[in-house]
Short mmCIF file of C-alpha atoms and ligand atoms in Angstrom, two decimals:
data_model
loop_
_atom_site.label_atom_id
_atom_site.label_comp_id
_atom_site.label_asym_id
_atom_site.label_seq_id
_atom_site.Cartn_x
_atom_site.Cartn_y
_atom_site.Cartn_z
CA MET A 1 -71.77 -13.06 74.26
CA THR A 2 -69.57 -10.00 73.96
CA ASP A 3 -66.43 -10.21 76.09
CA PHE A 4 -65.97 -6.69 77.44
CA ASN A 5 -62.56 -7.48 78.96
CA GLN A 6 -61.43 -8.41 75.51
CA THR A 7 -62.85 -5.24 73.91
CA ARG A 8 -61.26 -3.06 76.59
CA ALA A 9 -57.86 -4.57 75.84
CA GLN A 10 -58.15 -3.22 72.30
CA PHE A 11 -57.89 0.41 73.42
CA ILE A 12 -55.10 2.56 74.77
CA LEU A 13 -56.40 3.92 78.08
CA PRO A 14 -53.92 6.19 79.88
CA GLU A 15 -52.94 4.95 83.34
CA GLY A 16 -54.72 6.66 86.21
CA LYS A 17 -57.57 8.06 84.13
CA ILE A 18 -61.23 7.11 83.92
CA TYR A 19 -62.44 8.09 80.50
CA LEU A 20 -66.13 9.01 80.48
CA ASP A 21 -66.00 11.19 77.37
CA GLY A 22 -66.17 8.64 74.57
CA ASN A 23 -69.39 10.37 73.49
CA SER A 24 -67.17 13.26 72.36
CA LEU A 25 -64.02 11.46 71.25
CA GLY A 26 -63.35 7.74 71.57
CA PRO A 27 -59.89 6.48 72.66
CA VAL A 28 -57.16 5.18 70.34
CA PRO A 29 -57.40 1.56 69.22
CA VAL A 30 -54.16 -0.29 70.10
CA ALA A 31 -53.78 -1.53 66.54
CA ALA A 32 -54.08 1.92 64.95
CA ALA A 33 -50.43 2.99 65.11
CA GLU A 34 -49.10 -0.16 63.48
CA ARG A 35 -51.77 -0.19 60.79
CA LEU A 36 -51.17 3.45 60.03
CA GLN A 37 -47.42 2.94 59.88
CA LYS A 38 -47.96 0.00 57.52
CA MET A 39 -50.21 2.08 55.31
CA LEU A 40 -47.62 4.87 55.17
CA SER A 41 -44.73 2.57 54.34
CA ASP A 42 -46.26 -0.31 52.35
CA GLU A 43 -48.95 1.63 50.51
CA TRP A 44 -48.30 5.36 50.16
CA GLY A 45 -44.54 4.99 50.63
CA THR A 46 -44.20 2.18 48.10
CA MET A 47 -47.03 2.50 45.62
CA LEU A 48 -47.27 6.28 45.61
CA ILE A 49 -50.24 7.26 43.43
CA GLY A 50 -50.74 3.61 42.46
CA GLY A 51 -52.29 3.10 45.91
CA TRP A 52 -55.62 4.42 44.66
CA SER A 53 -56.19 1.17 42.79
CA GLN A 54 -53.51 -1.24 44.09
CA ALA A 55 -54.30 -0.66 47.76
CA GLY A 56 -58.02 -0.12 47.22
CA TRP A 57 -57.98 3.46 48.51
CA MET A 58 -60.71 4.54 46.15
CA ASP A 59 -63.18 1.95 47.43
CA MET A 60 -62.35 2.45 51.10
CA SER A 61 -65.22 4.83 51.53
CA PHE A 62 -67.68 2.05 50.74
CA ASP A 63 -65.69 -0.74 52.43
CA VAL A 64 -65.72 1.15 55.71
CA GLY A 65 -69.30 2.26 55.04
CA ASN A 66 -70.35 -1.39 54.76
CA ARG A 67 -68.89 -2.12 58.19
CA ILE A 68 -70.83 0.77 59.71
CA ALA A 69 -73.92 -0.38 57.81
CA LYS A 70 -73.89 -3.65 59.76
CA LEU A 71 -74.14 -1.75 63.04
CA ILE A 72 -77.10 0.37 62.03
CA GLY A 73 -79.28 -1.96 59.98
CA ALA A 74 -78.34 -0.48 56.62
CA ALA A 75 -77.98 -2.43 53.37
CA GLU A 76 -74.58 -3.08 51.77
CA ARG A 77 -73.36 -0.10 49.80
CA SER A 78 -75.95 2.29 51.15
CA ILE A 79 -73.40 4.41 53.04
CA ALA A 80 -70.75 6.81 51.75
CA MET A 81 -67.99 8.23 53.93
CA GLY A 82 -66.23 11.55 53.94
CA ASP A 83 -66.26 15.16 55.12
CA THR A 84 -67.45 16.31 58.52
CA LEU A 85 -70.87 15.63 59.97
CA SER A 86 -71.84 19.28 59.53
CA LEU A 87 -71.26 18.90 55.78
CA LYS A 88 -73.30 15.70 55.78
CA VAL A 89 -76.17 17.55 57.46
CA TYR A 90 -76.14 19.97 54.54
CA GLN A 91 -76.03 17.19 51.96
CA ALA A 92 -78.78 15.23 53.67
CA LEU A 93 -81.07 18.17 54.20
CA ALA A 94 -80.66 19.49 50.65
CA ALA A 95 -81.47 16.00 49.29
CA ALA A 96 -84.49 15.61 51.57
CA LEU A 97 -85.90 18.99 50.55
CA GLN A 98 -85.52 18.00 46.93
CA LEU A 99 -87.56 14.84 47.54
CA ASN A 100 -90.41 16.96 48.91
CA PRO A 101 -90.48 20.01 46.65
CA GLY A 102 -93.99 21.29 47.37
CA ARG A 103 -93.44 21.91 51.08
CA SER A 104 -91.53 24.57 52.96
CA VAL A 105 -90.86 23.55 56.57
CA ILE A 106 -87.86 21.80 58.08
CA LEU A 107 -88.95 20.51 61.48
CA SER A 108 -86.45 19.83 64.25
CA ASP A 109 -86.32 20.00 68.02
CA THR A 110 -84.89 22.67 70.26
CA GLY A 111 -82.48 20.16 71.77
CA ASN A 112 -80.75 19.42 68.48
CA PHE A 113 -77.02 19.99 68.22
CA PRO A 114 -76.37 23.61 67.22
CA SER A 115 -74.40 22.74 64.08
CA ASP A 116 -77.38 20.81 62.66
CA LEU A 117 -79.61 23.84 63.24
CA TYR A 118 -77.00 26.33 61.96
CA ILE A 119 -76.58 24.33 58.75
CA ALA A 120 -80.36 24.25 58.29
CA GLN A 121 -80.47 28.02 58.80
CA GLY A 122 -77.73 28.53 56.22
CA LEU A 123 -79.44 26.28 53.70
CA VAL A 124 -82.76 28.09 54.18
CA ARG A 125 -80.99 31.42 53.57
CA SER A 126 -79.09 30.28 50.51
CA LEU A 127 -82.01 28.50 48.83
CA ASP A 128 -84.03 31.68 49.36
CA ARG A 129 -87.40 30.17 48.44
CA GLY A 130 -89.48 30.78 51.53
CA LEU A 131 -88.28 27.78 53.52
CA GLU A 132 -88.59 27.82 57.29
CA LEU A 133 -86.71 26.01 60.05
CA ARG A 134 -89.24 25.25 62.79
CA THR A 135 -88.04 23.93 66.15
CA VAL A 136 -90.28 22.61 68.91
CA PRO A 137 -89.44 20.98 72.25
CA PRO A 138 -88.49 17.31 71.81
CA ALA A 139 -91.70 16.05 73.43
CA GLU A 140 -93.84 18.02 70.96
CA ILE A 141 -92.46 16.61 67.71
CA GLU A 142 -95.36 14.23 67.21
CA GLN A 143 -98.00 16.98 67.20
CA ALA A 144 -95.81 19.15 65.00
CA LEU A 145 -95.84 16.66 62.10
CA THR A 146 -98.23 18.70 59.99
CA ASP A 147 -98.96 18.79 56.27
CA ASP A 148 -96.64 21.74 55.58
CA VAL A 149 -93.56 19.90 56.87
CA ALA A 150 -91.18 18.77 54.13
CA VAL A 151 -88.45 17.27 56.28
CA LEU A 152 -88.21 16.00 59.84
CA MET A 153 -84.57 16.41 60.91
CA LEU A 154 -83.75 14.96 64.32
CA THR A 155 -80.76 13.75 66.26
CA GLU A 156 -81.82 10.41 67.70
CA VAL A 157 -79.90 10.83 70.98
CA ASP A 158 -79.74 14.36 72.40
CA TYR A 159 -76.12 15.46 72.91
CA GLN A 160 -76.97 17.38 76.07
CA THR A 161 -79.33 15.10 78.00
CA GLY A 162 -79.05 11.74 76.27
CA ARG A 163 -82.80 11.70 75.59
CA LEU A 164 -83.61 9.11 72.93
CA HIS A 165 -86.24 9.65 70.23
CA ASP A 166 -88.25 6.66 68.98
CA MET A 167 -86.87 6.60 65.45
CA ALA A 168 -89.14 3.88 64.09
CA ALA A 169 -92.34 5.40 65.47
CA LEU A 170 -91.54 8.98 64.41
CA THR A 171 -90.42 7.87 60.94
CA ASP A 172 -93.67 6.00 60.53
CA LEU A 173 -95.76 8.99 61.66
CA ALA A 174 -93.75 11.29 59.40
CA HIS A 175 -94.30 9.03 56.41
CA GLN A 176 -98.05 9.00 57.07
CA LYS A 177 -97.91 12.77 56.62
CA GLY A 178 -95.72 12.61 53.52
CA ILE A 179 -92.64 13.89 55.39
CA ILE A 180 -89.07 12.84 54.57
CA THR A 181 -86.87 11.99 57.54
CA VAL A 182 -83.23 12.87 58.21
CA TRP A 183 -81.79 11.13 61.29
CA ASP A 184 -78.54 12.24 62.86
CA LEU A 185 -76.95 9.20 64.50
CA ALA A 186 -73.92 10.99 66.01
CA HIS A 187 -74.66 9.69 69.51
CA SER A 188 -76.26 6.42 68.39
CA THR A 189 -73.79 4.71 66.08
CA GLY A 190 -71.77 2.20 68.09
CA ALA A 191 -73.63 3.19 71.26
CA ILE A 192 -77.08 1.68 70.86
CA PRO A 193 -78.69 -0.77 68.42
CA VAL A 194 -80.02 1.07 65.36
CA ASP A 195 -82.08 -0.47 62.56
CA LEU A 196 -82.48 1.97 59.69
CA GLY A 197 -83.95 -0.72 57.43
CA ALA A 198 -86.65 -1.76 59.91
CA ALA A 199 -87.50 1.89 60.58
CA ASN A 200 -87.62 2.54 56.82
CA ALA A 201 -85.63 5.71 57.47
CA ASP A 202 -85.00 7.88 54.43
CA ILE A 203 -81.65 9.53 55.09
CA ALA A 204 -79.25 9.22 58.03
CA ILE A 205 -75.91 10.76 58.89
CA GLY A 206 -73.42 10.40 61.70
CA CYS A 207 -69.89 10.89 62.85
CA THR A 208 -67.27 8.27 63.56
CA TYR A 209 -65.03 9.85 66.18
CA LYS A 210 -67.48 9.40 69.06
CA TYR A 211 -68.59 5.82 69.84
CA LEU A 212 -66.83 4.42 66.76
CA ASN A 213 -63.42 5.61 68.00
CA GLY A 214 -62.20 6.71 64.55
CA GLY A 215 -60.05 9.56 65.90
CA PRO A 216 -60.30 13.36 65.92
CA GLY A 217 -61.86 14.62 62.70
CA ALA A 218 -62.58 11.10 61.40
CA PRO A 219 -64.82 11.14 58.31
CA ALA A 220 -68.58 11.28 58.74
CA PHE A 221 -71.08 9.04 56.95
CA ILE A 222 -74.29 9.45 55.02
CA TYR A 223 -76.92 6.77 54.44
CA VAL A 224 -79.65 7.03 51.87
CA ASN A 225 -82.42 4.45 51.65
CA PRO A 226 -81.68 2.50 48.43
CA ALA A 227 -85.35 2.89 47.41
CA ILE A 228 -84.98 6.66 47.02
CA VAL A 229 -81.32 7.32 46.38
CA ASP A 230 -81.69 7.39 42.60
CA ARG A 231 -84.10 10.31 42.88
CA ILE A 232 -81.49 12.56 44.46
CA GLN A 233 -79.66 15.15 42.39
CA PRO A 234 -76.81 16.00 44.80
CA THR A 235 -76.44 19.66 45.72
CA ILE A 236 -72.76 19.23 46.50
CA SER A 237 -72.06 17.68 43.14
CA GLY A 238 -68.37 16.89 43.41
CA TRP A 239 -66.38 14.95 40.86
CA LEU A 240 -66.27 11.72 42.86
CA GLY A 241 -70.06 11.66 42.94
CA HIS A 242 -70.02 11.71 39.15
CA GLN A 243 -70.96 8.66 37.06
CA ASN A 244 -67.49 8.57 35.51
CA PRO A 245 -65.13 10.83 37.44
CA PHE A 246 -62.19 9.93 35.25
CA ASP A 247 -63.94 10.94 32.03
CA PHE A 248 -63.44 14.52 33.25
CA SER A 249 -66.50 15.57 31.29
CA ALA A 250 -67.73 19.14 31.59
CA ASP A 251 -71.20 18.36 32.95
CA TYR A 252 -72.23 16.61 36.12
CA ALA A 253 -74.16 13.35 35.98
CA PRO A 254 -74.80 11.56 39.29
CA GLY A 255 -73.14 8.23 39.93
CA PRO A 256 -75.17 5.10 40.61
CA GLY A 257 -76.87 4.80 43.98
CA ILE A 258 -74.98 6.03 47.03
CA GLU A 259 -71.87 6.81 44.97
CA ARG A 260 -73.49 10.12 44.09
CA MET A 261 -73.21 11.23 47.73
CA ARG A 262 -69.44 11.17 47.55
CA VAL A 263 -67.93 14.60 47.11
CA GLY A 264 -64.16 14.69 46.68
CA THR A 265 -61.02 12.70 47.36
CA PRO A 266 -61.54 10.27 50.25
CA PRO A 267 -59.47 10.91 53.42
CA VAL A 268 -57.52 7.67 53.10
CA ILE A 269 -55.29 8.06 56.15
CA ALA A 270 -58.25 8.81 58.40
CA LEU A 271 -60.24 5.99 56.80
CA ASN A 272 -57.42 3.59 57.65
CA VAL A 273 -57.56 4.51 61.31
CA LEU A 274 -61.34 4.26 61.29
CA ASN A 275 -61.18 0.90 59.54
CA THR A 276 -58.89 -0.34 62.32
CA ALA A 277 -61.26 1.04 64.93
CA MET A 278 -64.12 -0.92 63.34
CA ASP A 279 -62.35 -4.25 64.05
CA VAL A 280 -63.57 -4.30 67.63
CA PHE A 281 -67.17 -4.45 66.40
CA ASP A 282 -66.52 -7.75 64.62
CA HIS A 283 -66.77 -9.42 68.02
CA VAL A 284 -69.46 -7.26 69.54
CA ASP A 285 -73.19 -7.77 69.70
CA MET A 286 -74.91 -4.37 69.93
CA ALA A 287 -77.65 -5.90 72.13
CA ASP A 288 -74.94 -6.78 74.67
CA VAL A 289 -73.51 -3.27 74.39
CA ARG A 290 -76.94 -1.82 75.08
CA ARG A 291 -77.53 -4.08 78.09
CA GLN A 292 -74.15 -3.21 79.55
CA SER A 293 -74.57 0.50 78.81
CA ILE A 294 -77.88 0.52 80.68
CA LYS A 295 -76.26 -1.30 83.59
CA LEU A 296 -73.45 1.27 83.76
CA SER A 297 -75.84 4.23 83.40
CA GLU A 298 -78.20 2.95 86.09
CA LEU A 299 -75.23 2.36 88.36
CA LEU A 300 -73.94 5.90 87.80
CA ILE A 301 -77.36 7.42 88.45
CA ALA A 302 -77.84 5.39 91.64
CA GLU A 303 -74.34 6.12 92.97
CA VAL A 304 -74.70 9.84 92.26
CA ALA A 305 -78.15 9.94 93.90
CA THR A 306 -76.64 8.38 97.04
CA HIS A 307 -73.29 10.14 97.23
CA CYS A 308 -73.77 13.41 95.32
CA PRO A 309 -77.31 14.60 96.11
CA SER A 310 -76.60 18.18 94.98
CA LEU A 311 -76.37 17.04 91.36
CA LEU A 312 -79.64 17.17 89.45
CA LEU A 313 -80.20 14.38 86.92
CA ILE A 314 -81.22 15.94 83.60
CA SER A 315 -81.19 12.70 81.58
CA PRO A 316 -84.37 10.64 81.30
CA THR A 317 -84.81 8.25 84.23
CA ASP A 318 -86.25 5.51 82.00
CA PRO A 319 -83.27 3.77 80.35
CA MET A 320 -85.41 2.91 77.33
CA THR A 321 -85.62 6.61 76.48
CA ARG A 322 -81.96 7.34 77.14
CA GLY A 323 -78.85 6.80 75.03
CA SER A 324 -75.44 5.84 76.40
CA GLN A 325 -74.71 8.99 78.40
CA VAL A 326 -75.88 10.53 81.65
CA SER A 327 -75.94 14.25 82.41
CA PHE A 328 -76.40 16.24 85.57
CA ALA A 329 -76.96 19.92 86.16
CA HIS A 330 -75.20 21.97 88.81
CA GLN A 331 -74.77 25.72 89.15
CA HIS A 332 -71.00 25.18 89.38
CA GLY A 333 -70.94 22.46 86.74
CA TYR A 334 -68.00 23.91 84.88
CA ALA A 335 -65.73 24.13 87.94
CA ILE A 336 -66.81 20.68 89.12
CA MET A 337 -65.84 19.15 85.79
CA LYS A 338 -62.50 20.95 85.82
CA ALA A 339 -61.80 19.57 89.30
CA LEU A 340 -62.83 16.09 88.15
CA ILE A 341 -60.56 16.18 85.11
CA ASP A 342 -57.69 17.32 87.35
CA ARG A 343 -58.23 14.14 89.34
CA GLY A 344 -58.28 11.87 86.31
CA VAL A 345 -62.03 11.51 85.74
CA ILE A 346 -62.68 12.81 82.26
CA GLY A 347 -66.19 13.82 81.34
CA ASP A 348 -67.20 17.13 79.82
CA PHE A 349 -69.24 20.25 80.38
CA ARG A 350 -71.92 21.65 78.12
CA ALA A 351 -73.21 25.17 78.65
CA PRO A 352 -75.10 26.40 80.52
CA ASP A 353 -74.76 24.00 83.45
CA ALA A 354 -74.57 20.36 82.35
CA ILE A 355 -71.83 17.87 83.18
CA ARG A 356 -71.91 14.84 80.90
CA PHE A 357 -70.61 11.34 81.29
CA GLY A 358 -70.43 9.02 78.31
CA LEU A 359 -70.60 5.33 79.17
CA ALA A 360 -68.96 3.21 76.51
CA PRO A 361 -69.06 -0.44 77.64
CA LEU A 362 -66.35 -1.42 75.16
CA TYR A 363 -63.79 0.08 77.55
CA ILE A 364 -65.63 1.32 80.67
CA SER A 365 -66.41 -1.02 83.58
CA GLU A 366 -68.60 -0.90 86.67
CA ALA A 367 -65.45 -0.44 88.77
CA ASP A 368 -64.65 2.69 86.72
CA VAL A 369 -68.09 4.13 87.41
CA ARG A 370 -67.85 3.45 91.15
CA ALA A 371 -64.35 4.93 91.34
CA ALA A 372 -65.45 8.03 89.42
CA VAL A 373 -68.33 8.69 91.82
CA VAL A 374 -66.03 8.40 94.86
CA ILE A 375 -63.90 11.21 93.39
CA LEU A 376 -66.95 13.25 92.39
CA ALA A 377 -68.41 12.96 95.91
CA ASP A 378 -65.11 14.09 97.42
CA ILE A 379 -65.08 17.16 95.16
CA LEU A 380 -68.63 18.09 96.13
CA ASP A 381 -68.39 17.27 99.85
CA ASN A 382 -65.18 19.23 100.27
CA ARG A 383 -65.92 22.00 97.75
CA LEU A 384 -62.71 21.12 95.92
CA TRP A 385 -64.18 22.80 92.83
CA ASP A 386 -64.14 26.17 94.58
CA ARG A 387 -60.77 27.35 93.38
CA PRO A 388 -60.11 30.33 91.13
CA GLU A 389 -58.35 28.28 88.43
CA TYR A 390 -61.44 26.08 87.99
CA GLN A 391 -63.74 29.05 87.31
CA VAL A 392 -62.02 30.33 84.17
CA ARG A 393 -63.76 29.04 81.05
CA ALA A 394 -61.44 27.53 78.46
CA ALA A 395 -62.25 28.08 74.78
CA ILE A 396 -62.89 24.38 74.28
CA THR A 397 -64.98 22.52 76.81
C1 PLP B 401 -70.84 15.76 67.32
C2 PLP B 401 -71.98 16.29 66.55
C3 PLP B 401 -71.77 17.13 65.44
C4 PLP B 401 -70.38 17.60 65.08
O1 PLP B 401 -70.26 17.84 63.73
P1 PLP B 401 -68.80 17.95 63.05
O2 PLP B 401 -69.09 18.54 61.75
O3 PLP B 401 -68.25 16.57 62.99
O4 PLP B 401 -67.96 18.81 63.93
C5 PLP B 401 -72.87 17.53 64.72
N1 PLP B 401 -74.12 17.15 65.05
C6 PLP B 401 -74.35 16.35 66.12
C7 PLP B 401 -75.73 15.94 66.44
C8 PLP B 401 -73.29 15.90 66.89
O5 PLP B 401 -73.51 15.14 67.95
#
């Protein structure tokens, strides 16, 4: 059984705040500062360039990747770390298109995160061979799996509403039609149980600063099914994806297996923080996390329905089709969230009118949810959001 009091104690949670935004950026692990300081002094500060081999910096990408693999049903050494998720979308999509050369359509849904769609648009433009990005509403994906589709690219949990796709079922249907799948696990990894192996997913990507708590800009990951990885000729063919980077030969030859999906020098400092953040998962069962996340989400929905009837639930009501976040729409959503944040309840706002609450059981309790709704109800009942300073949109929401 996962002890959620024990997991909560592993994070720095500022006094007087209720943090319901771990779906955007997880909090700092208590151990991170000391581990980082140790890395700076005992590794970089002492070994200098020798750290690449003496401190295992070069292999960190795969060491950390293996820890993430355990959470998402991936085989050992099937994950490479590095770069941002947007870059990983590019890498994944280019590889998937290569595996299905006779077809021209990238299928996604209209709810996908904009960066995933933007990257697809850019790739379509630069490849300039008649490819098409086709988006349909999330509920219509199944019917849209037609014979002209090369790649199905979906984010498993919708960033806006928390709606959860059935990865195993859609992957199976896609495969029946000869379609390669790319799954974005940005809002899944560390939030819900994922089993890439059981789903026989082809390629998956995700970020590590949301439910994995790796810190702002923490490196993203890419998974490629070991059965197909050797067929990929990487489009971003960087030197660290080369068979023998230190031969410095003039021509690119892909490294074995997932190593080819590496690009350049690994972000060692960020990987150290992420590696520390992964410790909490050593004592966590993702089935417990899921159970607790559903409990917290159901509680939030029920409390809001009772005390804040003007908020419209835009997340699925069935917890089995919802990730670990709950969103509500309100005409004055932006101002309401500003007023909430001013009172120590941190969620976020997504245009045009959604307020989002991430529920991360590792550090959020039922008492937090109840306390947050009391404050939310006060803001709505007393129109505390209706102040000029809450209406002005900041650049970053
Ligand atoms: C958070 C998120 C991103 C962000 O990508 P970065 O390159 O890390 O900024 C992209 N796609 C999805 C689905 C996300 O949830």
